[in-house]
Amino acid sequence: MPIKSLEELKAIRASQMKKVKLRDHGESDDQQIEILIGMATCGIAAGSREVLNAFIDIIDTENLDHIKVIPVGCMGYCHSEPTVQVNIPGQEPILYGNIHPEDIQNIIHKHIENGELLDDHILIQTFQTIR
Amino acid sequence: MAKQRTHIMVCGGTGCVSSQSLEMIETLKTLIADRGYEDEVGIVKTGCFGFCGQGPIVKIHPDNVFYVQVKPENLVEIVDEHIVKGRIVNHLLYHEPTSLKQLKRHDEMHFYKKQYRIALRHCGLINPEDIFEYIAYGGYEALGTVLTDCTPEQVVANIKASGLRGRGGGGFSTGLKWELTAKSASDQKYVICNADEGDPGAFMDRSILEGDPHTIIEAMTIAGYAIGASTGIIYIRAEYPLAIHRLKVAIEQAEANGLLGDHIFGSDFCFKLQIKYGAGAFVCGEETALIHSVEGARGEPTKKPPYPAVEGYHGKPTCVNNVETFANIPPIVLKGADWFKSIGTPTSPGTKVFALAGKVNNVGLVEVPMGTTLREIIYDIGGGIVGGKAFKAVQTGGPSGGVITKTDLDTPIDYESLKAIGSMMGSGGMIVMDEDDCMVNIAKFYLEFTQDESCGKCTPCRIGTKRMYEILTKITEGEGTREDIRKLKTLGQMIKDSALCGLGQTAPNPVLSTLHYFADEYDAHIDAKHCPAGACKALSKYAIDPEKCIGCTACARVCPVQCITGQPKMRHTIDAAKCITCGACYTACKFDAVIRP
Ligand SMILES: Cc1cc2nc3c(=O)[nH]c(=O)nc-3n(C[C@H](O)[C@H](O)[C@H](O)COP(=O)(O)O)c2cc1C
Ligand code: SF4
Ligand code: SF4
Ligand code: SF4
Ligand code: FES
C-alpha cells in the first residue's frame, strides 16, 4: 500500500515504535526478547551467519518463541566480530563480541534464563547516536 | 541457583589490563564470595570502554554507575558500600574536567560524545532489509517533510546553510554543488551516488549501504527534488555483493510503499533509482571517470570544467555525491542546519567516519565530530598501540594522503588542518603505524597501488608513478643513492603539477610526506644500508633473541666489527646499523639465540 502523505508515514512510525523502545532503553510492551546479529560483510566474514543459524536452530528445537533474531548492519567493532546484542524487556541491552556458535547455549541458558552475563565477551557501547 | 541481579563489569581492554584490572577481577571474586554474594552478583570482564586514559574502569550493571581510575585498594569499598549497602562511592566517579561535576552514569558523560553517530546512526541497530524498522527510527520523514513543506530552493538553501562538505575526499560544499546543478537549466538532470570506495583502507561506505540502505535512497530522492532530477544512479563496485543485494531489496520496498517511483508521498514528484556496477578501478571513483564508466565508455577522467553540475551524465547536469555525504542529509533536513553547524568545527561542520586500522588495539569504524584530535581517536577510542609499542605515525587520506607524526597528534582534524600538515581527509582511511613500520616501505606500498591504478591517459602519472615506485623499491633493497632522493622530489612535484586528475595530482603525496617527516629513515636506507624499523627484508641484519640468549659472550668475541654488546650472563644485543651480516655470531652461538635475517 503506497504511503500517500506525511501523516500516513507518521502513523506507521507510531505503530512501529515498540521496537525502538526495546532496543534503546529495554522498554517493551510484551515479553519478546530480541537478538540483534551484526550481519555486514565484516561480521559474515568472521562467522556471523553460523551464529545466526545456531540461534535459529536452538530457538526452533527448544520452542523458544519469545526470542526473535534480527540481522542488522555493522556496529563498527571490527576487532570483535561477530557481534550480538541481547535486548531483554526491562533491562539495559547487552552487547557481546567474538561470539561463535559454541557460545549460543550460554547466551540462551545462562544470560537469558539466569541473568548471568558471559565473561570475556561483553563490549561497551562507546558512542552516542543522534535521535 | 539464584538469578544474578548485579554485575560488576571490569574493563579487560589492553589499557586497563596493564594497570592490573585482571588482578582486580580475582580480588573482587574473593570479596564477593567472602560476603556470600556469589550467586547474585556476577563479575565479568568486558572489552575496552574507549576511555583508557581514565582506566581501570569498573561499571556496576544494571545501576549504570561508572567508576574510573579504580585501584586495588578501592575494591573493598566498592563491594561493601555499593554492592552490599547500595551506596555510590562518590570519590571514584568521573569528574568532568570542565564543570568538575561528578558524573555517575556512563551515558551522561560528555566524553561519550567523542564518538557521535550521524552517518552511522542506524548501522547495527536496524534490520537493513526491513523498511518498517527504518521508518520506526524516523526514516522517510525527511523526504515527506521536504515534499510536503519545502520548495526545492529551500532544500538547497538549508543544505548550504548547514555547511556540509563532501565526504568523498574533496570536501566541496554539498549545498553549493546542489545549487549549481539546480541552476543549470536542462530537460533532464541526474543524481549519482558515488559508492566506488576505492581507497584500500576505507570501508565506511560499504558499511552504510549494508547497514542502512534506505538512508541513501531517501537522501538521493531529496537531492533529486532539490536539483530537479527524476533519475538517480548508484555507482557501486561489483565487489560489494551484500551491499548491492540490500540496496535492491531496499529499492523494491521503497517502491512498494510509494516512497520511490511515481508520485512519491502522493505528490507530483517522481524519482527512479538504478544501480550501475563498477569493476573496482580506483580511478573510476573520480567523478568524470565515473560518469564515463556509467555511460559505458572507458573509465578515464576528463578535464574540468565543464563540471558535472553543468555537463555530466549524457551531457546533462549531474550531481555526484559520496555515500557518507548522502547519509548526513536526512538528519540535516529533520534537525536543521543550525543543529548540524553546532557539531564539528566552523569550517567543517558535522562528523567524519574513519576506518581505524593498523597497529591500534580497537580497529573498527569510528565516527567523531570534526575537530577531534588524532590522539583522542588513537589513544581513547582506539585503545592505544598494540603491544604497548611506540607510536610512529598515522596515515590518512589513503593513496592520496600522507603521514602525520607525534608532533601533530593534538591537531584537531578537519579538511584544512590535515592539508596544512601535509596529509588530507580523503575518504577516511586511518592507518596507525608503530616503531616496526618502515616509512619507505609504506610509501612504496601506496605507489605500487597508484602506479597500478593510473589510467594511463597522461604521461607524468603513467610513467612518473612507475619510476617513483622503482626508485622506492631500489631504496628498500639497499641500492638507493642520494641522487634518488632528489629524483623522488622533482618527479613528485612534476607529477603533481601536470597530472590531469586527482589520482595523479595526489599520488606523490605519500612519498613527499614521508620524505619530509622521516628523511632520516630514507638516509639510513641509503647511507647505512639499514632499515631502522627492521621491516625491509633485504636490509635486515642479524639479531639476538632476548628469550634465548644466556649471555655466554661467544658472539661478541667473534664479531669482526665489535657491534655486539652485553655483560657476561646478561642479554646481548646487536647494533644493527653497524652489523655487516657476516654471520659469525650465528655460527658462534650454541644456544640458537642469534636470529638470521
Ligand atoms: C582518483 C580519485 C578517486 C576517487 N574515489 C572516490 C570514491 O571512491 N568515492 C567517492 O565518493 N569519491 C571519490 N573521489 C572523489 C570524487 O571525484 C567526487 O569528488 C566525489 O564523489 C564527490 O562527492 P562528495 O562531494 O559528496 O564528496 C575520487 C577522486 C579521485 C581523484
Ligand atoms: S592523472 Fe593519472 S589517473 Fe588521472 S587521468 Fe592522468 S593518467 Fe589517468
Ligand atoms: S653478523 Fe657479523 S657483523 Fe653482524 S653482529 Fe654477527 S658477527 Fe657482528
Ligand atoms: S652466543 Fe648466543 S647465548 Fe651467547 S651471548 Fe651471544 S647470543 Fe647470547
Ligand atoms: S582498556 Fe579499559 S577503557 Fe580502554
PDB file of N, CA, C and O in Angstrom, chain B residues 361-421:
ATOM      1  N   ASN B 361      44.739  -1.013  19.084  1.00  0.00           N
ATOM      2  CA  ASN B 361      44.033  -2.121  19.721  1.00  0.00           C
ATOM      3  C   ASN B 361      42.605  -2.322  19.217  1.00  0.00           C
ATOM      4  O   ASN B 361      42.186  -3.430  18.945  1.00  0.00           O
ATOM      5  N   ASN B 362      41.826  -1.222  19.147  1.00  0.00           N
ATOM      6  CA  ASN B 362      40.431  -1.382  18.747  1.00  0.00           C
ATOM      7  C   ASN B 362      40.226  -0.971  17.297  1.00  0.00           C
ATOM      8  O   ASN B 362      39.762   0.125  17.020  1.00  0.00           O
ATOM      9  N   VAL B 363      40.558  -1.848  16.373  1.00  0.00           N
ATOM     10  CA  VAL B 363      40.346  -1.468  14.979  1.00  0.00           C
ATOM     11  C   VAL B 363      38.850  -1.500  14.704  1.00  0.00           C
ATOM     12  O   VAL B 363      38.124  -2.293  15.269  1.00  0.00           O
ATOM     13  N   GLY B 364      38.398  -0.603  13.842  1.00  0.00           N
ATOM     14  CA  GLY B 364      36.979  -0.578  13.527  1.00  0.00           C
ATOM     15  C   GLY B 364      36.567   0.740  12.908  1.00  0.00           C
ATOM     16  O   GLY B 364      37.412   1.562  12.553  1.00  0.00           O
ATOM     17  N   LEU B 365      35.256   0.917  12.770  1.00  0.00           N
ATOM     18  CA  LEU B 365      34.727   2.153  12.212  1.00  0.00           C
ATOM     19  C   LEU B 365      34.400   3.098  13.353  1.00  0.00           C
ATOM     20  O   LEU B 365      33.685   2.723  14.271  1.00  0.00           O
ATOM     21  N   VAL B 366      34.924   4.309  13.295  1.00  0.00           N
ATOM     22  CA  VAL B 366      34.592   5.282  14.326  1.00  0.00           C
ATOM     23  C   VAL B 366      34.041   6.534  13.654  1.00  0.00           C
ATOM     24  O   VAL B 366      34.474   6.900  12.569  1.00  0.00           O
ATOM     25  N   GLU B 367      33.062   7.138  14.297  1.00  0.00           N
ATOM     26  CA  GLU B 367      32.534   8.394  13.761  1.00  0.00           C
ATOM     27  C   GLU B 367      32.700   9.458  14.830  1.00  0.00           C
ATOM     28  O   GLU B 367      32.171   9.325  15.933  1.00  0.00           O
ATOM     29  N   VAL B 368      33.457  10.480  14.511  1.00  0.00           N
ATOM     30  CA  VAL B 368      33.764  11.517  15.502  1.00  0.00           C
ATOM     31  C   VAL B 368      33.433  12.894  14.933  1.00  0.00           C
ATOM     32  O   VAL B 368      33.494  13.105  13.730  1.00  0.00           O
ATOM     33  N   PRO B 369      33.088  13.839  15.817  1.00  0.00           N
ATOM     34  CA  PRO B 369      32.894  15.203  15.339  1.00  0.00           C
ATOM     35  C   PRO B 369      34.191  15.721  14.743  1.00  0.00           C
ATOM     36  O   PRO B 369      35.277  15.404  15.247  1.00  0.00           O
ATOM     37  N   MET B 370      34.101  16.502  13.689  1.00  0.00           N
ATOM     38  CA  MET B 370      35.283  17.165  13.154  1.00  0.00           C
ATOM     39  C   MET B 370      35.886  17.977  14.296  1.00  0.00           C
ATOM     40  O   MET B 370      35.163  18.515  15.138  1.00  0.00           O
ATOM     41  N   GLY B 371      37.204  18.072  14.324  1.00  0.00           N
ATOM     42  CA  GLY B 371      37.841  18.821  15.398  1.00  0.00           C
ATOM     43  C   GLY B 371      38.329  17.920  16.524  1.00  0.00           C
ATOM     44  O   GLY B 371      39.019  18.363  17.429  1.00  0.00           O
ATOM     45  N   THR B 372      37.973  16.637  16.467  1.00  0.00           N
ATOM     46  CA  THR B 372      38.528  15.677  17.414  1.00  0.00           C
ATOM     47  C   THR B 372      40.014  15.544  17.086  1.00  0.00           C
ATOM     48  O   THR B 372      40.406  15.662  15.930  1.00  0.00           O
ATOM     49  N   THR B 373      40.844  15.288  18.084  1.00  0.00           N
ATOM     50  CA  THR B 373      42.262  15.152  17.770  1.00  0.00           C
ATOM     51  C   THR B 373      42.609  13.698  17.467  1.00  0.00           C
ATOM     52  O   THR B 373      41.906  12.780  17.884  1.00  0.00           O
ATOM     53  N   LEU B 374      43.702  13.531  16.749  1.00  0.00           N
ATOM     54  CA  LEU B 374      44.168  12.184  16.440  1.00  0.00           C
ATOM     55  C   LEU B 374      44.483  11.421  17.718  1.00  0.00           C
ATOM     56  O   LEU B 374      44.271  10.219  17.807  1.00  0.00           O
ATOM     57  N   ARG B 375      44.972  12.140  18.721  1.00  0.00           N
ATOM     58  CA  ARG B 375      45.310  11.479  19.976  1.00  0.00           C
ATOM     59  C   ARG B 375      44.062  10.842  20.601  1.00  0.00           C
ATOM     60  O   ARG B 375      44.090   9.713  21.073  1.00  0.00           O
ATOM     61  N   GLU B 376      42.953  11.582  20.569  1.00  0.00           N
ATOM     62  CA  GLU B 376      41.719  11.025  21.124  1.00  0.00           C
ATOM     63  C   GLU B 376      41.280   9.787  20.347  1.00  0.00           C
ATOM     64  O   GLU B 376      40.823   8.803  20.909  1.00  0.00           O
ATOM     65  N   ILE B 377      41.402   9.867  19.030  1.00  0.00           N
ATOM     66  CA  ILE B 377      40.970   8.721  18.214  1.00  0.00           C
ATOM     67  C   ILE B 377      41.864   7.518  18.482  1.00  0.00           C
ATOM     68  O   ILE B 377      41.388   6.412  18.685  1.00  0.00           O
ATOM     69  N   ILE B 378      43.166   7.729  18.510  1.00  0.00           N
ATOM     70  CA  ILE B 378      44.077   6.594  18.617  1.00  0.00           C
ATOM     71  C   ILE B 378      44.174   6.069  20.041  1.00  0.00           C
ATOM     72  O   ILE B 378      44.123   4.867  20.273  1.00  0.00           O
ATOM     73  N   TYR B 379      44.283   6.981  21.014  1.00  0.00           N
ATOM     74  CA  TYR B 379      44.537   6.513  22.380  1.00  0.00           C
ATOM     75  C   TYR B 379      43.277   6.234  23.191  1.00  0.00           C
ATOM     76  O   TYR B 379      43.279   5.362  24.048  1.00  0.00           O
ATOM     77  N   ASP B 380      42.191   6.984  22.955  1.00  0.00           N
ATOM     78  CA  ASP B 380      40.990   6.685  23.724  1.00  0.00           C
ATOM     79  C   ASP B 380      40.107   5.685  22.975  1.00  0.00           C
ATOM     80  O   ASP B 380      39.936   4.561  23.400  1.00  0.00           O
ATOM     81  N   ILE B 381      39.590   6.132  21.841  1.00  0.00           N
ATOM     82  CA  ILE B 381      38.691   5.249  21.095  1.00  0.00           C
ATOM     83  C   ILE B 381      39.445   4.014  20.612  1.00  0.00           C
ATOM     84  O   ILE B 381      38.963   2.894  20.707  1.00  0.00           O
ATOM     85  N   GLY B 382      40.647   4.229  20.110  1.00  0.00           N
ATOM     86  CA  GLY B 382      41.412   3.119  19.549  1.00  0.00           C
ATOM     87  C   GLY B 382      42.112   2.268  20.604  1.00  0.00           C
ATOM     88  O   GLY B 382      42.644   1.210  20.290  1.00  0.00           O
ATOM     89  N   GLY B 383      42.146   2.738  21.840  1.00  0.00           N
ATOM     90  CA  GLY B 383      42.739   1.945  22.912  1.00  0.00           C
ATOM     91  C   GLY B 383      44.259   1.857  22.853  1.00  0.00           C
ATOM     92  O   GLY B 383      44.848   0.977  23.463  1.00  0.00           O
ATOM     93  N   GLY B 384      44.894   2.754  22.098  1.00  0.00           N
ATOM     94  CA  GLY B 384      46.357   2.773  22.083  1.00  0.00           C
ATOM     95  C   GLY B 384      46.981   1.782  21.114  1.00  0.00           C
ATOM     96  O   GLY B 384      46.299   1.096  20.369  1.00  0.00           O
ATOM     97  N   ILE B 385      48.309   1.750  21.166  1.00  0.00           N
ATOM     98  CA  ILE B 385      49.062   0.954  20.204  1.00  0.00           C
ATOM     99  C   ILE B 385      49.164  -0.501  20.669  1.00  0.00           C
ATOM    100  O   ILE B 385      49.380  -0.761  21.848  1.00  0.00           O
ATOM    101  N   VAL B 386      49.038  -1.420  19.742  1.00  0.00           N
ATOM    102  CA  VAL B 386      49.117  -2.852  20.050  1.00  0.00           C
ATOM    103  C   VAL B 386      50.447  -3.176  20.722  1.00  0.00           C
ATOM    104  O   VAL B 386      51.508  -2.707  20.296  1.00  0.00           O
ATOM    105  N   GLY B 387      50.396  -3.963  21.775  1.00  0.00           N
ATOM    106  CA  GLY B 387      51.603  -4.415  22.446  1.00  0.00           C
ATOM    107  C   GLY B 387      52.344  -3.308  23.173  1.00  0.00           C
ATOM    108  O   GLY B 387      53.511  -3.460  23.524  1.00  0.00           O
ATOM    109  N   GLY B 388      51.688  -2.158  23.378  1.00  0.00           N
ATOM    110  CA  GLY B 388      52.325  -1.056  24.087  1.00  0.00           C
ATOM    111  C   GLY B 388      53.543  -0.490  23.378  1.00  0.00           C
ATOM    112  O   GLY B 388      54.390   0.152  23.983  1.00  0.00           O
ATOM    113  N   LYS B 389      53.634  -0.724  22.069  1.00  0.00           N
ATOM    114  CA  LYS B 389      54.810  -0.214  21.340  1.00  0.00           C
ATOM    115  C   LYS B 389      54.710   1.297  21.131  1.00  0.00           C
ATOM    116  O   LYS B 389      53.695   1.906  21.424  1.00  0.00           O
ATOM    117  N   ALA B 390      55.780   1.849  20.592  1.00  0.00           N
ATOM    118  CA  ALA B 390      55.807   3.291  20.401  1.00  0.00           C
ATOM    119  C   ALA B 390      55.084   3.679  19.116  1.00  0.00           C
ATOM    120  O   ALA B 390      55.270   3.062  18.072  1.00  0.00           O
ATOM    121  N   PHE B 391      54.247   4.720  19.223  1.00  0.00           N
ATOM    122  CA  PHE B 391      53.554   5.254  18.061  1.00  0.00           C
ATOM    123  C   PHE B 391      54.584   5.915  17.143  1.00  0.00           C
ATOM    124  O   PHE B 391      55.491   6.591  17.604  1.00  0.00           O
ATOM    125  N   LYS B 392      54.427   5.688  15.850  1.00  0.00           N
ATOM    126  CA  LYS B 392      55.347   6.351  14.934  1.00  0.00           C
ATOM    127  C   LYS B 392      54.610   7.372  14.079  1.00  0.00           C
ATOM    128  O   LYS B 392      55.000   8.527  14.006  1.00  0.00           O
ATOM    129  N   ALA B 393      53.548   6.950  13.413  1.00  0.00           N
ATOM    130  CA  ALA B 393      52.848   7.863  12.524  1.00  0.00           C
ATOM    131  C   ALA B 393      51.473   7.304  12.224  1.00  0.00           C
ATOM    132  O   ALA B 393      51.199   6.141  12.473  1.00  0.00           O
ATOM    133  N   VAL B 394      50.619   8.169  11.709  1.00  0.00           N
ATOM    134  CA  VAL B 394      49.333   7.685  11.234  1.00  0.00           C
ATOM    135  C   VAL B 394      49.159   8.201   9.810  1.00  0.00           C
ATOM    136  O   VAL B 394      49.521   9.329   9.495  1.00  0.00           O
ATOM    137  N   GLN B 395      48.660   7.326   8.947  1.00  0.00           N
ATOM    138  CA  GLN B 395      48.489   7.678   7.549  1.00  0.00           C
ATOM    139  C   GLN B 395      47.014   7.958   7.334  1.00  0.00           C
ATOM    140  O   GLN B 395      46.164   7.124   7.669  1.00  0.00           O
ATOM    141  N   THR B 396      46.686   9.131   6.812  1.00  0.00           N
ATOM    142  CA  THR B 396      45.291   9.410   6.470  1.00  0.00           C
ATOM    143  C   THR B 396      45.213   9.759   4.991  1.00  0.00           C
ATOM    144  O   THR B 396      46.219  10.096   4.370  1.00  0.00           O
ATOM    145  N   GLY B 397      44.020   9.649   4.447  1.00  0.00           N
ATOM    146  CA  GLY B 397      43.825  10.034   3.054  1.00  0.00           C
ATOM    147  C   GLY B 397      44.219   8.962   2.067  1.00  0.00           C
ATOM    148  O   GLY B 397      44.209   9.196   0.857  1.00  0.00           O
ATOM    149  N   GLY B 398      44.566   7.777   2.537  1.00  0.00           N
ATOM    150  CA  GLY B 398      44.863   6.656   1.645  1.00  0.00           C
ATOM    151  C   GLY B 398      45.958   6.996   0.660  1.00  0.00           C
ATOM    152  O   GLY B 398      46.917   7.697   0.993  1.00  0.00           O
ATOM    153  N   PRO B 399      45.824   6.531  -0.598  1.00  0.00           N
ATOM    154  CA  PRO B 399      46.877   6.717  -1.595  1.00  0.00           C
ATOM    155  C   PRO B 399      47.096   8.188  -1.946  1.00  0.00           C
ATOM    156  O   PRO B 399      48.084   8.529  -2.588  1.00  0.00           O
ATOM    157  N   SER B 400      46.179   9.068  -1.524  1.00  0.00           N
ATOM    158  CA  SER B 400      46.341  10.487  -1.851  1.00  0.00           C
ATOM    159  C   SER B 400      46.885  11.277  -0.676  1.00  0.00           C
ATOM    160  O   SER B 400      47.155  12.464  -0.804  1.00  0.00           O
ATOM    161  N   GLY B 401      47.006  10.633   0.466  1.00  0.00           N
ATOM    162  CA  GLY B 401      47.343  11.382   1.667  1.00  0.00           C
ATOM    163  C   GLY B 401      48.783  11.233   2.089  1.00  0.00           C
ATOM    164  O   GLY B 401      49.648  10.839   1.314  1.00  0.00           O
ATOM    165  N   GLY B 402      49.019  11.552   3.345  1.00  0.00           N
ATOM    166  CA  GLY B 402      50.381  11.484   3.845  1.00  0.00           C
ATOM    167  C   GLY B 402      50.399  11.029   5.283  1.00  0.00           C
ATOM    168  O   GLY B 402      49.369  10.655   5.839  1.00  0.00           O
ATOM    169  N   VAL B 403      51.594  11.085   5.871  1.00  0.00           N
ATOM    170  CA  VAL B 403      51.713  10.636   7.249  1.00  0.00           C
ATOM    171  C   VAL B 403      51.684  11.825   8.204  1.00  0.00           C
ATOM    172  O   VAL B 403      52.084  12.925   7.866  1.00  0.00           O
ATOM    173  N   ILE B 404      51.217  11.555   9.402  1.00  0.00           N
ATOM    174  CA  ILE B 404      51.149  12.553  10.448  1.00  0.00           C
ATOM    175  C   ILE B 404      51.950  11.993  11.618  1.00  0.00           C
ATOM    176  O   ILE B 404      51.803  10.824  11.971  1.00  0.00           O
ATOM    177  N   THR B 405      52.801  12.816  12.194  1.00  0.00           N
ATOM    178  CA  THR B 405      53.688  12.302  13.237  1.00  0.00           C
ATOM    179  C   THR B 405      53.233  12.730  14.625  1.00  0.00           C
ATOM    180  O   THR B 405      52.258  13.449  14.775  1.00  0.00           O
ATOM    181  N   LYS B 406      54.002  12.290  15.612  1.00  0.00           N
ATOM    182  CA  LYS B 406      53.695  12.541  17.013  1.00  0.00           C
ATOM    183  C   LYS B 406      53.461  14.020  17.306  1.00  0.00           C
ATOM    184  O   LYS B 406      52.562  14.374  18.056  1.00  0.00           O
ATOM    185  N   THR B 407      54.259  14.886  16.671  1.00  0.00           N
ATOM    186  CA  THR B 407      54.131  16.319  16.940  1.00  0.00           C
ATOM    187  C   THR B 407      52.746  16.846  16.606  1.00  0.00           C
ATOM    188  O   THR B 407      52.314  17.847  17.169  1.00  0.00           O
ATOM    189  N   ASP B 408      52.058  16.204  15.667  1.00  0.00           N
ATOM    190  CA  ASP B 408      50.759  16.729  15.250  1.00  0.00           C
ATOM    191  C   ASP B 408      49.581  15.941  15.800  1.00  0.00           C
ATOM    192  O   ASP B 408      48.447  16.119  15.359  1.00  0.00           O
ATOM    193  N   LEU B 409      49.855  15.082  16.789  1.00  0.00           N
ATOM    194  CA  LEU B 409      48.765  14.256  17.327  1.00  0.00           C
ATOM    195  C   LEU B 409      47.639  15.087  17.934  1.00  0.00           C
ATOM    196  O   LEU B 409      46.510  14.651  18.012  1.00  0.00           O
ATOM    197  N   ASP B 410      47.943  16.287  18.379  1.00  0.00           N
ATOM    198  CA  ASP B 410      46.913  17.090  19.028  1.00  0.00           C
ATOM    199  C   ASP B 410      46.232  18.076  18.089  1.00  0.00           C
ATOM    200  O   ASP B 410      45.464  18.920  18.517  1.00  0.00           O
ATOM    201  N   THR B 411      46.510  17.942  16.795  1.00  0.00           N
ATOM    202  CA  THR B 411      45.823  18.793  15.832  1.00  0.00           C
ATOM    203  C   THR B 411      44.353  18.378  15.749  1.00  0.00           C
ATOM    204  O   THR B 411      44.057  17.217  15.541  1.00  0.00           O
ATOM    205  N   PRO B 412      43.434  19.333  15.904  1.00  0.00           N
ATOM    206  CA  PRO B 412      42.021  18.988  15.713  1.00  0.00           C
ATOM    207  C   PRO B 412      41.790  18.726  14.228  1.00  0.00           C
ATOM    208  O   PRO B 412      42.132  19.571  13.403  1.00  0.00           O
ATOM    209  N   ILE B 413      41.241  17.565  13.882  1.00  0.00           N
ATOM    210  CA  ILE B 413      41.171  17.266  12.462  1.00  0.00           C
ATOM    211  C   ILE B 413      39.970  17.876  11.757  1.00  0.00           C
ATOM    212  O   ILE B 413      38.842  17.752  12.208  1.00  0.00           O
ATOM    213  N   ASP B 414      40.264  18.524  10.656  1.00  0.00           N
ATOM    214  CA  ASP B 414      39.242  18.895   9.685  1.00  0.00           C
ATOM    215  C   ASP B 414      39.929  19.001   8.322  1.00  0.00           C
ATOM    216  O   ASP B 414      41.121  18.703   8.210  1.00  0.00           O
ATOM    217  N   TYR B 415      39.188  19.388   7.306  1.00  0.00           N
ATOM    218  CA  TYR B 415      39.764  19.387   5.952  1.00  0.00           C
ATOM    219  C   TYR B 415      41.023  20.243   5.877  1.00  0.00           C
ATOM    220  O   TYR B 415      42.040  19.835   5.326  1.00  0.00           O
ATOM    221  N   GLU B 416      40.942  21.456   6.448  1.00  0.00           N
ATOM    222  CA  GLU B 416      42.063  22.398   6.320  1.00  0.00           C
ATOM    223  C   GLU B 416      43.276  21.966   7.148  1.00  0.00           C
ATOM    224  O   GLU B 416      44.404  22.011   6.676  1.00  0.00           O
ATOM    225  N   SER B 417      43.028  21.561   8.397  1.00  0.00           N
ATOM    226  CA  SER B 417      44.166  21.268   9.269  1.00  0.00           C
ATOM    227  C   SER B 417      44.967  20.080   8.744  1.00  0.00           C
ATOM    228  O   SER B 417      46.183  20.058   8.821  1.00  0.00           O
ATOM    229  N   LEU B 418      44.276  19.083   8.204  1.00  0.00           N
ATOM    230  CA  LEU B 418      45.013  17.929   7.690  1.00  0.00           C
ATOM    231  C   LEU B 418      45.859  18.327   6.490  1.00  0.00           C
ATOM    232  O   LEU B 418      46.986  17.869   6.313  1.00  0.00           O
ATOM    233  N   LYS B 419      45.321  19.183   5.643  1.00  0.00           N
ATOM    234  CA  LYS B 419      46.075  19.643   4.488  1.00  0.00           C
ATOM    235  C   LYS B 419      47.310  20.421   4.942  1.00  0.00           C
ATOM    236  O   LYS B 419      48.396  20.262   4.397  1.00  0.00           O
ATOM    237  N   ALA B 420      47.118  21.231   5.972  1.00  0.00           N
ATOM    238  CA  ALA B 420      48.221  22.061   6.457  1.00  0.00           C
ATOM    239  C   ALA B 420      49.386  21.219   6.973  1.00  0.00           C
ATOM    240  O   ALA B 420      50.528  21.659   6.939  1.00  0.00           O
ATOM    241  N   ILE B 421      49.104  20.012   7.464  1.00  0.00           N
ATOM    242  CA  ILE B 421      50.221  19.194   7.934  1.00  0.00           C
ATOM    243  C   ILE B 421      50.621  18.138   6.904  1.00  0.00           C
ATOM    244  O   ILE B 421      51.222  17.117   7.238  1.00  0.00           O
TER     245      ILE B 421
END
